[in-house]
Amino acid sequence: MLSRVADALYWMARYSERTQTNAHILQGQLLNMLEQSGKEHEYIDHWEAILNICASKEEYLSCFEKIRVNPLIEYLLFSKKNCNALLTTVSAIRENARVTRDSIPTELWELQNAFYLSLKEEIMGRQKPIPIIVLNSFLQNVRKTSLTVTGLIEGSMDRDLPFYFMQVGKWMERAEKTIRMILIVLEQHKHVTIPMSEIDGAFLLELSEATESYLRKHHQANLLCVIQYLLQDKHFPRSFMFCLQKLEEAFIHIEKDSLSERFLVLHSPLKSSIFAMMNMDLWNFTIEDIILLMEERLRQCIEFSQTFATVYYLNEPSIQP
Amino acid sequence: MMNLYESGLFFDEMLDGKQPKPHYRSFYQKLNAFSKAQLDEKYQQAQSSFLRQGITFTVYGAQGGTERTMPFDFVPIIIPYKQWEMIEAGVKQRVQALNCFLQDIYDKQTIINDGLIPRQLIENNPYYYYQMLGVKVPFDNHIFIAGIDLIRDEHGTYFVLEDNLRNPSGISYVFQNRYVMKEVYPEFFSKHAIQSLDKQMAYMKKALLAHRPRCLPPDAEPRAVLLTAGMYNSAYYDHVFLAQQLNIQLVEGRDLVVQNDKVYKKTIYGLEQIDIIYRRIDDDFLDPIVFREDSLLGVPHIIAAYKAGNIAILNAIGNGVADDKAMYAYVPDMIRYYLKEEPILQNVTTYHLSDDSQRTWVLAHMKELVIKNVSASGGYDMLIGPHASEDEIARFKQKINEKPSQYIAQPTIKLSRAPAFQNSRFYPCHVDLRVYAMKGEDINVLPGGLSRVALKEGSLVVNSSQGGGAKDTWILKEEWQHAKPSSRRTLLDGKI
């Protein structure tokens, strides 16, 4: 497989994952906002956390004076100044799909293309601000399309190199995002004096689409238990541990030879990460400790994706926003 | 009976006066069974199918290019078998002669030495590459794919309008038009036995792989790629389609690298050598070391690998000298010279404006002629005399006087028409036909080709960048040419 194509598939999967997660977060917040008043502290705090998870607060504040809902929605969804805006990531997915059309199922390309065209026609042509009911249905549509895409990939793609490069992109993005969510939420509670086991973890569960799955297994939703779940659960598809296991699986399929140099370069750090994560006992940690730990993990994720790119020569220019 | 229009002064592909021609009768009957609402619905369905699949081309403009789908018109051009036999033979003959010409002028140059074509015309031609003199190409074949554009005059006689021997595009549309036609208008296929396109890609692949570079060991299987300029190229869809159908990798210049006169592609596991490149970028952009140094699309040193016989590049480099509008006039002579045959397909009379007496005559008869820039394509820099204003004529006269060898003139031909259905109504539109020939060890002509239609009412320009559209082209199998309405057989795309 051409390095350029591998790179495009990897990024297509990353942007796909990013789009889906951001759409979920934004949709949830838009609906929550309806029953909260503008003065409530939590409601603005949540927007701030979301801004940091889906984009960057510093970058936003370099364009706008303060966090206000309408400009923020515009920024997160459509602004050209935001390289993670939903419109930008949807367009990057489509462009990457376009240059890899000969490596992906035709229906996958058609789906991404049709979605992009409908987004341009139905949403971009509208007068701003877009009513919440329209935004909600649009975000729902983004999520539905993502689910269809996932199904199409799972159900129709050969278990071959293109498939596994997409898998790496997806799990790498998801692993990084889960850590980022935990980190941002923890930072918001940095100055709170009560212990983590007494802070409500519902917001983090909601951000990470884990509410349903978590509540089926656990009764208490305190922040510490939730973080533990998001880091260590082996069966929840959005947990950090699950993502690492999936990455390991993909590398085994890409390399086939477990003694090759390429495999060892990738596998060693991954294996030690899995091991460290399995043996971590969060109950002995303070908030500051976990924040440091999450920062370290985030840095490792970024380094790891760079190693992956170097090993497979994915450094050719590609279509990224 | 549905009343379309009256064919009038022009030759109409479908109608004789108000009545359909015999080979269009069964189609016409089916057409009458549809209501206007049904046709509108099908029309929308067909257009959106192209959009959904991303079958678009790019119109270059001030804002970096707009993506458009080529409008599709469902009324096919139907060609009876006998007529097609003549076209097929004519195209083969022409491609054969053009290939002999290319082989000759980059080697012994007998046609020049024998005084048949002025030396100047070749040596001053911007597409004649001295770098290619004496370079051996696989089995002396310069033309892998040719697109020969045909038109018909008011009597229905076919003329060759243009030969495209560089990067003729549009083959994907031929297949997609047929696919959409079958999907959206299946009713029309019953009672028609049409030559299928099914085997064409296999022929094309065989022709492609026949171009083994000189240094490839006889037992090695050649590795081929399709070189595209990338997704912003106007014909990107064509490239994707062909790479998929031929089962070869679609690469960009930046995916390739030359080391020790060998060409490699950059893969995730390192470099892998390749042997055949079906390139869809122009000569000038192929190698920044030899041609345009500002080219970002090409591969440095690829020409050295080509000359060393380590890579085959298709179509061969330097083909532009043969499909130039000025060289066009000499193709019938080439056929007589190389093949010792009379041309089967006629040329449109062409006046060379570098010739003093021809120029004087042309300048006096601008109103009756079409003037074309020999290097331009896509309907650009041309003057259609009968439709031109005095100002435009004056401007072209000036251009001709400044650079006479840059222009040719041809009589205006009353281009044939065919019905098109757009905006809920039928109206007559001018059409032409691009026929594709693929040349490996032998020549195969794709049955049908791309019928292009000038959808702007009254327009003569069929080019897609100027609002042109496309139609499916049916070549009838002889035995079913006049299938009886009582026939109970269901014939789908030629298969019983």
GROMACS .gro file of N, CA and C in nm, chain B residues 47-52 54-57 66-72 173 464 468:
model
   60
  368GLN      N    1  -2.946   1.236  -1.237
  368GLN     CA    2  -2.848   1.341  -1.204
  368GLN      C    3  -2.795   1.320  -1.063
  369SER      N    4  -2.885   1.284  -0.969
  369SER     CA    5  -2.837   1.271  -0.831
  369SER      C    6  -2.749   1.147  -0.816
  370SER      N    7  -2.769   1.049  -0.901
  370SER     CA    8  -2.682   0.931  -0.895
  370SER      C    9  -2.538   0.970  -0.927
  371PHE      N   10  -2.520   1.058  -1.023
  371PHE     CA   11  -2.385   1.103  -1.058
  371PHE      C   12  -2.323   1.181  -0.942
  372LEU      N   13  -2.406   1.267  -0.881
  372LEU     CA   14  -2.356   1.351  -0.773
  372LEU      C   15  -2.317   1.266  -0.653
  373ARG      N   16  -2.406   1.171  -0.618
  373ARG     CA   17  -2.381   1.085  -0.503
  373ARG      C   18  -2.251   1.008  -0.520
  375GLY      N   19  -2.008   1.101  -0.681
  375GLY     CA   20  -1.893   1.191  -0.695
  375GLY      C   21  -1.835   1.187  -0.834
  376ILE      N   22  -1.921   1.160  -0.934
  376ILE     CA   23  -1.871   1.158  -1.072
  376ILE      C   24  -1.872   1.301  -1.121
  377THR      N   25  -1.768   1.370  -1.086
  377THR     CA   26  -1.766   1.513  -1.116
  377THR      C   27  -1.642   1.546  -1.196
  378PHE      N   28  -1.645   1.660  -1.258
  378PHE     CA   29  -1.523   1.713  -1.318
  378PHE      C   30  -1.506   1.853  -1.262
  387THR      N   31  -1.452   2.467  -0.954
  387THR     CA   32  -1.579   2.425  -0.898
  387THR      C   33  -1.604   2.284  -0.946
  388GLU      N   34  -1.662   2.206  -0.858
  388GLU     CA   35  -1.694   2.069  -0.898
  388GLU      C   36  -1.833   2.065  -0.961
  389ARG      N   37  -1.842   1.995  -1.070
  389ARG     CA   38  -1.973   1.982  -1.133
  389ARG      C   39  -1.991   1.840  -1.181
  390THR      N   40  -2.116   1.798  -1.190
  390THR     CA   41  -2.137   1.671  -1.259
  390THR      C   42  -2.165   1.704  -1.404
  391MET      N   43  -2.129   1.613  -1.491
  391MET     CA   44  -2.162   1.638  -1.631
  391MET      C   45  -2.309   1.602  -1.649
  392PRO      N   46  -2.390   1.695  -1.699
  392PRO     CA   47  -2.532   1.661  -1.714
  392PRO      C   48  -2.548   1.539  -1.804
  393PHE      N   49  -2.637   1.452  -1.764
  393PHE     CA   50  -2.659   1.329  -1.840
  393PHE      C   51  -2.794   1.339  -1.909
  494TYR      N   52  -1.701   0.796  -1.815
  494TYR     CA   53  -1.839   0.841  -1.839
  494TYR      C   54  -1.914   0.743  -1.928
  785SER      N   55  -1.764   1.968  -2.192
  785SER     CA   56  -1.828   1.970  -2.061
  785SER      C   57  -1.800   2.098  -1.984
  789GLY      N   58  -2.163   2.140  -2.173
  789GLY     CA   59  -2.200   2.022  -2.249
  789GLY      C   60  -2.238   1.906  -2.158
   0.00000   0.00000   0.00000
